């Protein structure tokens, strides 16, 4: 499979690229490789040497000048020294697999006189034979330029301004080429950030980028991206593929490699830690040792990221189809402590019911996505936080089942604690509460209770959750089996099951008369 992919990516001749890659002079090479790992420099030199030594195949390799003339005029204006340029016949990306709306944006920006490229995960996944859901575009047009070209667009963001071009439910994200910039304004921890609102460049004292709206060339943009596999550019103008940082080689070797110094790049944006883990799990790639080394040590930087942004990132972590593998990597690299601390306190024993429940919930999420079904963060968070909520109840009621009112209080405390890590929106916490409360009501006792539960809008989610609890090892008196048979039965069978509940009603408690107060029978003393 890998050998086939290599042939598709790099051509039948086995040469890197198509002969378009040029040999840079020393000064240019040094400038282009600034900030890249030394190992990457050595690999690039070795790759170039092999390419020069390999015999030329006249059918698909040309001289540098001839290749330059084959490029469209817009590409010939770019600085493509030390860049691997792959022609249409030597890569497997087809327009049929690209969103028509993304192509529309590429073509219209080109027609307006701008450079525009498909970039990032969309290009990576197309090369790997996948079907990307999102397509991002990088251009030399500013957000304001994009807004003028597309009336159906809007500019979002302060820290990193981008343009969203909307086509119905689909949004094409368009970013302007970013450039490296020196620190113009440094903000100390705890200092107000009001004064940087209108600045294009600002950093925190720890190195995190607070404003990143300094624009540059495509060459600048490539080395500003996070990982090499995300720094591949595809143009609809001739359908060429541009590789500035050896990303094609890392795809071939299934590596996640940070562009530049990993520690510096993690400090610029700690969320890159989560992205490295997400990509490794999603693609089944290995994180390069240099990229991996600082992760556990720098995971504490995630505390500086807003809980709202971390919630968005955790949703991406668990809805990519590899939730179980992702959670294992988060725990291995000590990153989960900064996302799910309440849950991790309860997962010490891998064979416990709590650990098994979380594992089953993650597996269920992966299976639903593989089957083309939807998943909701509410159900996933309900499963992740159930052990923490149960732990609170066991402390207060060690020998008996807690009443519903106690569960509601424990649910509130658990959610409030989790909000310190990830800001779960209220629309999801409300659903979580309903799923949890229905667990108490799904112990069938009476007709009224059964009819109330089965008509509840969250019944299906609560029923699935009940089955997960039973499968994890919780003893629930076969409640899950009862509800399964009830749903499968016809009306007559359901009536028999409900009548069976009436036959085992608990004995009615006798009400005691309140004792009359002796003080009420005492005559008032005369004055």
Short mmCIF file of C-alpha atoms in Angstrom, two decimals:
data_model
loop_
_atom_site.label_atom_id
_atom_site.label_comp_id
_atom_site.label_asym_id
_atom_site.label_seq_id
_atom_site.Cartn_x
_atom_site.Cartn_y
_atom_site.Cartn_z
CA UNK A 1 0.00 0.00 0.00
CA UNK A 2 2.78 2.44 0.97
CA UNK A 3 4.79 1.50 -2.12
CA UNK A 4 1.73 2.15 -4.28
CA UNK A 5 1.21 5.53 -2.59
CA UNK A 6 4.87 6.43 -3.20
CA UNK A 7 4.49 5.63 -6.90
CA UNK A 8 1.35 7.76 -7.08
CA UNK A 9 2.86 10.70 -5.21
CA UNK A 10 6.31 10.80 -6.77
CA UNK A 11 5.85 9.33 -10.25
CA UNK A 12 6.84 6.06 -11.83
CA UNK A 13 10.47 7.05 -12.28
CA UNK A 14 11.06 6.99 -8.50
CA UNK A 15 12.52 10.50 -8.59
CA UNK A 16 11.40 13.11 -6.10
CA UNK A 17 8.94 15.38 -7.83
CA UNK A 18 8.93 15.61 -11.61
CA UNK A 19 12.27 17.22 -12.29
CA UNK A 20 10.88 20.68 -11.52
CA UNK A 21 12.67 21.01 -8.17
CA UNK A 22 15.61 23.34 -8.58
CA UNK A 23 18.91 23.31 -6.79
CA UNK A 24 19.07 26.43 -4.61
CA UNK A 25 22.20 28.42 -4.07
CA UNK A 26 23.72 28.29 -0.58
CA UNK A 27 22.40 31.63 0.63
CA UNK A 28 18.86 30.85 -0.50
CA UNK A 29 18.95 27.37 1.02
CA UNK A 30 20.04 28.77 4.37
CA UNK A 31 17.28 31.36 4.27
CA UNK A 32 14.60 28.85 3.27
CA UNK A 33 15.55 26.41 6.03
CA UNK A 34 15.59 28.94 8.86
CA UNK A 35 13.83 27.48 11.86
CA UNK A 36 13.62 23.95 10.43
CA UNK A 37 15.14 21.01 12.33
CA UNK A 38 18.71 20.18 11.33
CA UNK A 39 17.64 16.63 10.57
CA UNK A 40 15.18 17.98 7.98
CA UNK A 41 18.04 19.89 6.31
CA UNK A 42 20.10 16.72 6.06
CA UNK A 43 17.14 14.75 4.67
CA UNK A 44 16.46 17.46 2.07
CA UNK A 45 20.13 17.43 0.97
CA UNK A 46 20.17 13.63 0.74
CA UNK A 47 16.91 13.68 -1.24
CA UNK A 48 18.32 16.29 -3.64
CA UNK A 49 21.54 14.29 -4.10
CA UNK A 50 19.57 11.12 -4.89
CA UNK A 51 17.44 13.04 -7.35
CA UNK A 52 20.56 14.37 -9.14
CA UNK A 53 22.18 10.93 -9.21
CA UNK A 54 19.07 9.08 -10.48
CA UNK A 55 18.94 8.44 -14.26
CA UNK A 56 16.65 10.83 -16.07
CA UNK A 57 13.52 9.45 -17.70
CA UNK A 58 12.71 11.60 -20.72
CA UNK A 59 9.02 10.73 -20.59
CA UNK A 60 8.39 12.43 -17.26
CA UNK A 61 11.50 14.45 -16.38
CA UNK A 62 12.52 17.73 -18.00
CA UNK A 63 15.27 20.26 -17.62
CA UNK A 64 14.70 23.03 -15.12
CA UNK A 65 14.13 25.72 -17.75
CA UNK A 66 11.68 23.59 -19.73
CA UNK A 67 9.73 22.79 -16.57
CA UNK A 68 9.63 26.44 -15.58
CA UNK A 69 8.06 27.29 -18.93
CA UNK A 70 5.42 24.60 -18.46
CA UNK A 71 4.21 26.22 -15.25
CA UNK A 72 1.39 28.77 -15.50
CA UNK A 73 2.53 32.38 -15.52
CA UNK A 74 1.18 32.94 -11.99
CA UNK A 75 3.32 30.09 -10.61
CA UNK A 76 6.44 31.18 -12.49
CA UNK A 77 6.33 34.39 -10.47
CA UNK A 78 6.75 32.42 -7.22
CA UNK A 79 10.06 31.61 -5.58
CA UNK A 80 10.11 27.85 -6.16
CA UNK A 81 13.77 27.26 -5.38
CA UNK A 82 14.12 24.34 -2.98
CA UNK A 83 10.43 23.53 -3.52
CA UNK A 84 9.22 20.16 -4.75
CA UNK A 85 6.75 20.79 -7.57
CA UNK A 86 4.59 17.83 -8.64
CA UNK A 87 2.74 17.87 -11.96
CA UNK A 88 -0.84 16.66 -12.36
CA UNK A 89 0.14 13.30 -13.84
CA UNK A 90 2.38 12.52 -10.87
CA UNK A 91 -0.09 12.92 -8.00
CA UNK A 92 -3.47 11.35 -7.27
CA UNK A 93 -5.55 14.44 -6.45
CA UNK A 94 -8.61 14.75 -8.68
CA UNK A 95 -11.04 17.65 -8.94
CA UNK A 96 -13.86 15.11 -8.63
CA UNK A 97 -12.92 14.66 -4.96
CA UNK A 98 -12.81 18.38 -4.17
CA UNK A 99 -15.84 20.35 -3.07
CA UNK A 100 -17.27 22.26 -6.07
CA UNK A 101 -17.60 25.29 -3.81
CA UNK A 102 -13.90 25.14 -2.88
CA UNK A 103 -13.04 25.01 -6.59
CA UNK A 104 -15.37 27.95 -7.18
CA UNK A 105 -13.45 30.01 -4.60
CA UNK A 106 -10.09 29.03 -6.14
CA UNK A 107 -11.18 29.96 -9.66
CA UNK A 108 -12.79 33.27 -8.68
CA UNK A 109 -9.77 34.39 -6.68
CA UNK A 110 -7.51 33.52 -9.62
CA UNK A 111 -9.79 35.44 -11.99
CA UNK A 112 -9.61 38.44 -9.65
CA UNK A 113 -5.81 38.41 -9.97
CA UNK A 114 -4.93 36.65 -6.70
CA UNK A 115 -2.95 33.52 -5.99
CA UNK A 116 -5.09 30.84 -4.35
CA UNK A 117 -4.27 27.31 -3.20
CA UNK A 118 -6.04 24.45 -1.52
CA UNK A 119 -3.98 23.74 1.60
CA UNK A 120 -3.85 21.83 4.86
CA UNK A 121 -5.72 18.72 5.89
CA UNK A 122 -7.82 18.63 2.73
CA UNK A 123 -4.75 18.17 0.51
CA UNK A 124 -3.21 15.67 2.95
CA UNK A 125 -6.33 13.53 3.10
CA UNK A 126 -6.80 13.59 -0.68
CA UNK A 127 -3.26 12.30 -1.13
CA UNK A 128 -4.02 9.51 1.34
CA UNK A 129 -7.12 8.52 -0.62
CA UNK A 130 -9.59 9.99 1.86
CA UNK A 131 -12.66 12.17 1.40
CA UNK A 132 -12.17 15.42 3.35
CA UNK A 133 -15.16 17.15 4.87
CA UNK A 134 -13.50 20.56 5.04
CA UNK A 135 -11.48 22.42 2.44
CA UNK A 136 -9.29 25.38 3.41
CA UNK A 137 -7.82 27.88 1.00
CA UNK A 138 -4.72 30.04 1.37
CA UNK A 139 -4.25 33.16 -0.74
CA UNK A 140 -2.35 36.42 -1.08
CA UNK A 141 -5.70 38.23 -0.93
CA UNK A 142 -6.35 39.94 2.38
CA UNK A 143 -9.58 39.18 4.27
CA UNK A 144 -10.90 42.51 3.05
CA UNK A 145 -10.07 41.54 -0.55
CA UNK A 146 -11.91 38.25 -0.14
CA UNK A 147 -14.89 40.13 1.25
CA UNK A 148 -14.99 42.26 -1.90
CA UNK A 149 -14.79 39.25 -4.24
CA UNK A 150 -17.43 37.22 -2.38
CA UNK A 151 -20.59 38.90 -1.13
CA UNK A 152 -21.45 35.65 0.68
CA UNK A 153 -18.42 35.97 2.96
CA UNK A 154 -17.65 37.51 6.32
CA UNK A 155 -14.48 38.23 8.25
CA UNK A 156 -14.10 36.55 11.65
CA UNK A 157 -11.47 36.50 14.39
CA UNK A 158 -9.21 39.04 16.04
CA UNK A 159 -6.15 36.99 16.93
CA UNK A 160 -6.11 35.45 13.46
CA UNK A 161 -8.38 37.16 10.95
CA UNK A 162 -9.84 34.88 8.28
CA UNK A 163 -12.70 34.99 5.80
CA UNK A 164 -15.57 32.50 5.74
CA UNK A 165 -17.24 32.07 2.36
CA UNK A 166 -20.64 30.45 2.88
CA UNK A 167 -22.46 28.28 0.35
CA UNK A 168 -25.63 27.14 2.09
CA UNK A 169 -24.50 24.85 4.93
CA UNK A 170 -20.91 24.62 3.64
CA UNK A 171 -18.26 27.10 4.74
CA UNK A 172 -14.97 27.49 2.87
CA UNK A 173 -12.31 28.99 5.12
CA UNK A 174 -9.96 31.41 3.36
CA UNK A 175 -6.75 32.57 5.07
CA UNK A 176 -4.17 35.09 3.92
CA UNK A 177 -0.51 34.04 3.63
CA UNK A 178 1.05 34.66 7.05
CA UNK A 179 4.64 35.84 7.60
CA UNK A 180 7.02 35.53 10.50
CA UNK A 181 7.02 38.65 12.66
CA UNK A 182 9.13 39.89 15.51
CA UNK A 183 7.51 40.73 18.84
CA UNK A 184 6.06 44.23 18.56
CA UNK A 185 4.11 44.10 21.83
CA UNK A 186 4.66 41.68 24.70
CA UNK A 187 1.84 41.19 27.20
CA UNK A 188 2.62 39.99 30.72
CA UNK A 189 0.51 37.26 32.30
CA UNK A 190 -2.60 38.77 33.92
CA UNK A 191 -2.16 42.07 32.07
CA UNK A 192 -5.17 43.52 30.25
CA UNK A 193 -5.18 42.87 26.52
CA UNK A 194 -7.39 45.77 25.51
CA UNK A 195 -4.48 47.74 24.10
CA UNK A 196 -3.64 45.04 21.54
CA UNK A 197 -7.09 44.85 19.94
CA UNK A 198 -6.07 46.86 16.88
CA UNK A 199 -2.52 45.51 16.60
CA UNK A 200 -1.42 43.07 13.90
CA UNK A 201 1.32 41.48 16.03
CA UNK A 202 1.49 40.69 19.75
CA UNK A 203 2.87 37.92 21.97
CA UNK A 204 2.49 36.96 25.60
CA UNK A 205 5.54 36.86 27.87
CA UNK A 206 5.49 33.04 27.57
CA UNK A 207 5.77 33.20 23.77
CA UNK A 208 2.11 32.57 22.86
CA UNK A 209 0.93 34.48 19.79
CA UNK A 210 -1.91 36.86 20.70
CA UNK A 211 -2.20 38.67 17.36
CA UNK A 212 -1.11 37.09 14.08
CA UNK A 213 -2.18 39.29 11.18
CA UNK A 214 1.15 40.01 9.50
CA UNK A 215 0.91 38.94 5.87
CA UNK A 216 3.64 37.59 3.58
CA UNK A 217 4.37 35.28 0.65
CA UNK A 218 3.44 31.65 0.11
CA UNK A 219 7.02 30.73 1.09
CA UNK A 220 6.56 32.54 4.42
CA UNK A 221 3.17 30.91 4.90
CA UNK A 222 4.51 27.38 4.38
CA UNK A 223 7.05 27.58 7.22
CA UNK A 224 4.46 29.23 9.48
CA UNK A 225 2.17 26.19 9.29
CA UNK A 226 2.18 23.66 12.09
CA UNK A 227 3.10 20.26 10.62
CA UNK A 228 4.82 19.30 7.38
CA UNK A 229 1.90 17.10 6.27
CA UNK A 230 -0.35 20.18 6.48
CA UNK A 231 1.92 22.43 4.41
CA UNK A 232 1.12 21.08 0.94
CA UNK A 233 -0.41 23.49 -1.60
CA UNK A 234 -2.62 22.49 -4.54
CA UNK A 235 -3.57 24.93 -7.26
CA UNK A 236 -6.50 24.69 -9.67
CA UNK A 237 -4.34 26.70 -12.11
CA UNK A 238 -2.71 23.72 -13.84
CA UNK A 239 -3.40 21.33 -10.93
CA UNK A 240 0.17 21.44 -9.59
CA UNK A 241 1.18 20.38 -6.08
CA UNK A 242 3.79 22.41 -4.17
CA UNK A 243 5.77 20.97 -1.24
CA UNK A 244 7.89 23.54 0.62
CA UNK A 245 8.89 21.54 3.73
CA UNK A 246 9.25 17.89 2.67
CA UNK A 247 5.67 17.05 3.64
CA UNK A 248 5.32 14.41 0.92
CA UNK A 249 8.23 12.46 2.38
CA UNK A 250 6.64 12.57 5.84
CA UNK A 251 3.35 11.29 4.41
CA UNK A 252 5.31 8.47 2.80
CA UNK A 253 6.96 7.61 6.14
CA UNK A 254 3.73 8.24 8.12
CA UNK A 255 5.24 10.88 10.37
CA UNK A 256 3.80 13.88 12.20
CA UNK A 257 6.64 16.41 12.24
CA UNK A 258 6.51 19.99 13.52
CA UNK A 259 7.83 22.71 11.20
CA UNK A 260 10.53 24.60 13.06
CA UNK A 261 11.54 24.14 16.68
CA UNK A 262 8.75 22.15 18.40
CA UNK A 263 9.13 23.80 21.81
CA UNK A 264 8.91 27.29 20.32
CA UNK A 265 5.93 26.34 18.16
CA UNK A 266 4.05 24.78 21.11
CA UNK A 267 4.63 27.92 23.15
CA UNK A 268 3.28 30.05 20.29
CA UNK A 269 0.04 28.06 20.38
CA UNK A 270 -0.31 25.24 22.97
CA UNK A 271 -3.32 23.84 21.08
CA UNK A 272 -0.77 22.43 18.62
CA UNK A 273 -0.15 19.76 21.27
CA UNK A 274 -3.72 18.57 20.83
CA UNK A 275 -3.46 18.77 17.05
CA UNK A 276 -0.36 16.57 17.01
CA UNK A 277 -2.17 13.93 19.06
CA UNK A 278 -5.35 14.20 16.99
CA UNK A 279 -3.49 13.77 13.70
CA UNK A 280 -1.43 10.85 15.01
CA UNK A 281 -4.61 9.04 16.10
CA UNK A 282 -6.68 9.95 13.06
CA UNK A 283 -4.05 9.01 10.46
CA UNK A 284 -2.39 6.23 12.47
CA UNK A 285 0.90 8.13 12.04
CA UNK A 286 3.83 8.25 14.46
CA UNK A 287 4.75 11.55 16.10
CA UNK A 288 8.39 12.30 15.25
CA UNK A 289 10.66 12.02 18.28
CA UNK A 290 11.63 15.71 18.19
CA UNK A 291 7.97 16.75 17.93
CA UNK A 292 6.97 14.30 20.67
CA UNK A 293 9.70 15.08 23.22
CA UNK A 294 8.34 18.37 24.72
CA UNK A 295 4.64 17.39 24.79
CA UNK A 296 4.31 16.03 28.35
CA UNK A 297 6.52 18.81 29.74
CA UNK A 298 4.64 21.62 27.98
CA UNK A 299 1.11 20.24 28.43
CA UNK A 300 0.66 22.63 31.35
CA UNK A 301 0.56 25.47 28.79
CA UNK A 302 -2.97 24.34 27.96
CA UNK A 303 -4.06 26.04 31.19
CA UNK A 304 -3.53 29.36 29.39
CA UNK A 305 -6.07 28.43 26.68
CA UNK A 306 -9.67 29.48 27.22
CA UNK A 307 -12.04 26.66 28.28
CA UNK A 308 -14.32 27.57 25.35
CA UNK A 309 -11.55 26.96 22.82
CA UNK A 310 -10.54 23.73 24.58
CA UNK A 311 -14.13 22.48 24.33
CA UNK A 312 -14.06 23.03 20.56
CA UNK A 313 -10.75 21.18 20.34
CA UNK A 314 -11.97 18.22 22.42
CA UNK A 315 -14.98 17.86 20.12
CA UNK A 316 -12.55 17.63 17.19
CA UNK A 317 -10.45 15.12 19.13
CA UNK A 318 -13.36 12.74 19.62
CA UNK A 319 -15.32 13.15 16.39
CA UNK A 320 -12.58 12.23 13.94
CA UNK A 321 -13.39 8.53 14.03
CA UNK A 322 -10.55 7.53 16.37
CA UNK A 323 -11.89 8.58 19.78
CA UNK A 324 -10.59 5.53 21.66
CA UNK A 325 -7.06 5.82 20.26
CA UNK A 326 -7.07 9.58 20.86
CA UNK A 327 -8.01 9.19 24.54
CA UNK A 328 -5.19 6.68 25.02
CA UNK A 329 -2.67 9.11 23.52
CA UNK A 330 -3.99 11.96 25.67
CA UNK A 331 -3.39 9.84 28.76
CA UNK A 332 0.01 8.61 27.58
CA UNK A 333 1.33 12.13 27.05
CA UNK A 334 -0.22 13.44 30.34
CA UNK A 335 -2.39 15.85 28.37
CA UNK A 336 -5.76 14.47 29.54
CA UNK A 337 -5.11 15.97 32.99
CA UNK A 338 -5.76 19.42 31.51
CA UNK A 339 -9.00 18.39 29.80
CA UNK A 340 -10.73 15.73 31.96
CA UNK A 341 -9.22 15.91 35.44
CA UNK A 342 -12.50 14.94 37.23
CA UNK A 343 -12.80 11.83 35.05
CA UNK A 344 -9.18 10.70 35.36
CA UNK A 345 -9.45 10.60 39.16
CA UNK A 346 -11.89 7.70 38.73
CA UNK A 347 -10.02 5.69 36.09
CA UNK A 348 -7.10 4.34 38.08
CA UNK A 349 -8.13 0.69 37.64
CA UNK A 350 -8.42 -0.22 33.96
CA UNK A 351 -10.72 -3.14 34.82
CA UNK A 352 -13.19 -1.07 36.84
CA UNK A 353 -16.77 -0.41 35.70
CA UNK A 354 -15.93 3.28 35.30
CA UNK A 355 -12.96 2.63 33.01
CA UNK A 356 -14.95 0.12 31.02
CA UNK A 357 -17.86 2.55 30.58
CA UNK A 358 -15.60 5.29 29.18
CA UNK A 359 -13.92 2.80 26.85
CA UNK A 360 -17.27 1.52 25.57
CA UNK A 361 -18.56 5.06 25.02
CA UNK A 362 -15.49 5.93 22.93
CA UNK A 363 -15.81 2.70 20.94
CA UNK A 364 -19.50 3.43 20.39
CA UNK A 365 -18.62 6.91 19.10
CA UNK A 366 -16.12 5.47 16.61
CA UNK A 367 -18.62 2.86 15.43
CA UNK A 368 -21.40 5.38 14.88
CA UNK A 369 -19.09 7.61 12.83
CA UNK A 370 -17.89 4.62 10.79
CA UNK A 371 -21.55 3.78 10.06
CA UNK A 372 -22.23 7.33 8.91
CA UNK A 373 -24.34 8.19 11.98
CA UNK A 374 -24.20 11.42 13.93
CA UNK A 375 -22.72 11.84 17.39
CA UNK A 376 -23.41 14.51 19.98
CA UNK A 377 -20.93 15.94 22.49
CA UNK A 378 -23.71 15.72 25.10
CA UNK A 379 -23.77 11.90 25.06
CA UNK A 380 -19.98 11.67 25.03
CA UNK A 381 -19.56 14.08 27.93
CA UNK A 382 -22.36 12.32 29.82
CA UNK A 383 -20.30 9.12 29.62
CA UNK A 384 -16.98 10.81 30.40
CA UNK A 385 -18.33 12.58 33.49
CA UNK A 386 -20.58 9.77 34.77
CA UNK A 387 -17.72 8.22 36.84
CA UNK A 388 -17.01 11.57 38.50
CA UNK A 389 -20.67 12.13 39.31
CA UNK A 390 -21.04 8.58 40.66
CA UNK A 391 -17.98 9.01 42.85
CA UNK A 392 -19.61 11.99 44.57
CA UNK A 393 -22.76 9.95 45.21
CA UNK A 394 -20.83 6.97 46.59
CA UNK A 395 -19.14 9.23 49.12
CA UNK A 396 -22.50 10.47 50.41
CA UNK A 397 -24.49 7.22 50.02
CA UNK A 398 -22.01 4.33 50.34
CA UNK A 399 -24.61 1.67 51.27
CA UNK A 400 -27.70 2.54 49.27
CA UNK A 401 -28.95 4.01 46.01
CA UNK A 402 -28.92 7.78 46.10
CA UNK A 403 -32.24 9.61 45.65
CA UNK A 404 -32.87 11.61 42.50
CA UNK A 405 -32.48 14.92 44.32
CA UNK A 406 -28.98 13.92 45.47
CA UNK A 407 -28.08 12.94 41.90
CA UNK A 408 -29.19 16.33 40.64
CA UNK A 409 -26.95 18.07 43.17
CA UNK A 410 -24.01 15.81 42.30
CA UNK A 411 -24.60 16.49 38.59
CA UNK A 412 -24.41 20.23 39.20
CA UNK A 413 -21.17 19.96 41.18
CA UNK A 414 -19.58 17.67 38.58
CA UNK A 415 -20.46 19.91 35.65
CA UNK A 416 -19.29 23.06 37.44
CA UNK A 417 -15.90 21.44 38.12
CA UNK A 418 -15.56 20.30 34.49
CA UNK A 419 -16.32 23.81 33.22
CA UNK A 420 -12.98 24.93 34.64
CA UNK A 421 -11.33 22.76 31.96
CA UNK A 422 -13.71 22.78 29.00
CA UNK A 423 -16.62 25.20 28.74
CA UNK A 424 -19.44 22.85 27.72
CA UNK A 425 -22.30 24.95 26.27
CA UNK A 426 -25.61 24.89 28.16
CA UNK A 427 -27.40 23.22 25.27
CA UNK A 428 -25.21 20.17 25.90
CA UNK A 429 -25.16 20.21 29.71
CA UNK A 430 -28.98 20.32 29.68
CA UNK A 431 -29.06 17.13 27.59
CA UNK A 432 -26.46 15.50 29.85
CA UNK A 433 -28.64 16.16 32.88
CA UNK A 434 -31.68 14.66 31.15
CA UNK A 435 -29.75 11.51 30.22
CA UNK A 436 -28.53 11.15 33.81
CA UNK A 437 -31.95 11.79 35.40
CA UNK A 438 -33.59 9.23 33.13
CA UNK A 439 -31.21 6.60 34.49
CA UNK A 440 -33.07 6.92 37.82
CA UNK A 441 -36.49 6.83 36.15
CA UNK A 442 -35.71 3.81 33.96
CA UNK A 443 -36.13 1.34 36.80
CA UNK A 444 -39.71 0.40 35.74
CA UNK A 445 -42.27 0.41 38.60
CA UNK A 446 -45.59 1.67 37.25
CA UNK A 447 -47.59 2.42 34.11
CA UNK A 448 -47.33 6.15 34.68
CA UNK A 449 -43.55 5.96 35.00
CA UNK A 450 -43.11 3.80 31.88
CA UNK A 451 -45.33 6.02 29.74
CA UNK A 452 -43.51 9.13 30.98
CA UNK A 453 -40.06 7.68 30.19
CA UNK A 454 -40.92 6.26 26.75
CA UNK A 455 -42.39 9.62 25.67
CA UNK A 456 -39.35 11.60 26.81
CA UNK A 457 -37.41 13.22 23.90
CA UNK A 458 -34.13 11.92 25.35
CA UNK A 459 -35.37 8.37 25.79
CA UNK A 460 -33.27 6.86 23.00
CA UNK A 461 -30.04 8.45 24.24
CA UNK A 462 -30.83 7.45 27.83
CA UNK A 463 -31.64 3.88 26.72
CA UNK A 464 -28.31 3.60 24.85
CA UNK A 465 -26.55 4.95 27.94
CA UNK A 466 -28.33 2.39 30.13
CA UNK A 467 -27.10 -0.44 27.89
CA UNK A 468 -23.53 0.89 28.11
CA UNK A 469 -23.76 0.91 31.90
CA UNK A 470 -24.95 -2.71 31.96
CA UNK A 471 -22.27 -3.77 29.48
CA UNK A 472 -19.60 -2.11 31.62
CA UNK A 473 -20.60 -4.32 34.55
CA UNK A 474 -23.07 -2.23 36.56
CA UNK A 475 -25.81 -4.31 38.20
CA UNK A 476 -29.09 -2.67 37.21
CA UNK A 477 -31.60 -5.50 37.73
CA UNK A 478 -31.84 -6.24 33.98
CA UNK A 479 -33.48 -2.85 33.37
CA UNK A 480 -31.82 -2.64 29.96
CA UNK A 481 -33.26 -6.01 28.91
CA UNK A 482 -36.73 -4.95 30.14
CA UNK A 483 -36.70 -1.79 28.00
CA UNK A 484 -35.36 -3.70 25.00
CA UNK A 485 -38.22 -6.24 25.17
CA UNK A 486 -40.74 -3.45 25.76
CA UNK A 487 -39.69 -1.62 22.58
CA UNK A 488 -39.70 -4.81 20.49
CA UNK A 489 -43.10 -5.98 21.73
CA UNK A 490 -46.46 -5.08 20.23
CA UNK A 491 -49.12 -3.18 22.20
CA UNK A 492 -50.53 -6.33 23.75
CA UNK A 493 -47.12 -7.54 24.90
CA UNK A 494 -46.36 -4.11 26.35
CA UNK A 495 -49.64 -4.19 28.33
CA UNK A 496 -48.68 -7.57 29.79
CA UNK A 497 -45.28 -6.20 30.84
CA UNK A 498 -46.87 -3.16 32.49
CA UNK A 499 -49.43 -5.33 34.28
CA UNK A 500 -46.55 -7.43 35.56
CA UNK A 501 -45.12 -4.35 37.23
CA UNK A 502 -48.40 -3.76 39.10
CA UNK A 503 -48.26 -7.28 40.55
CA UNK A 504 -44.96 -6.58 42.32
CA UNK A 505 -45.81 -3.20 43.82
CA UNK A 506 -44.00 -2.36 47.01
CA UNK A 507 -46.15 -2.61 50.18
CA UNK A 508 -47.91 0.62 51.03
CA UNK A 509 -46.51 2.37 54.08
CA UNK A 510 -48.90 3.24 56.86
CA UNK A 511 -49.14 6.89 57.66
CA UNK A 512 -48.79 7.75 61.30
CA UNK A 513 -50.93 10.36 62.99
CA UNK A 514 -48.87 13.28 64.17
CA UNK A 515 -48.69 13.45 67.94
CA UNK A 516 -50.68 16.37 69.34
CA UNK A 517 -48.62 18.81 71.33
CA UNK A 518 -49.31 18.81 75.06
CA UNK A 519 -48.69 22.51 75.09
CA UNK A 520 -51.75 23.06 72.89
CA UNK A 521 -53.96 21.45 75.55
CA UNK A 522 -52.73 23.69 78.40
CA UNK A 523 -55.08 26.46 79.31
CA UNK A 524 -53.55 29.88 79.21
CA UNK A 525 -52.60 31.11 82.68
CA UNK A 526 -54.79 33.81 84.09
CA UNK A 527 -53.30 37.11 84.61
#
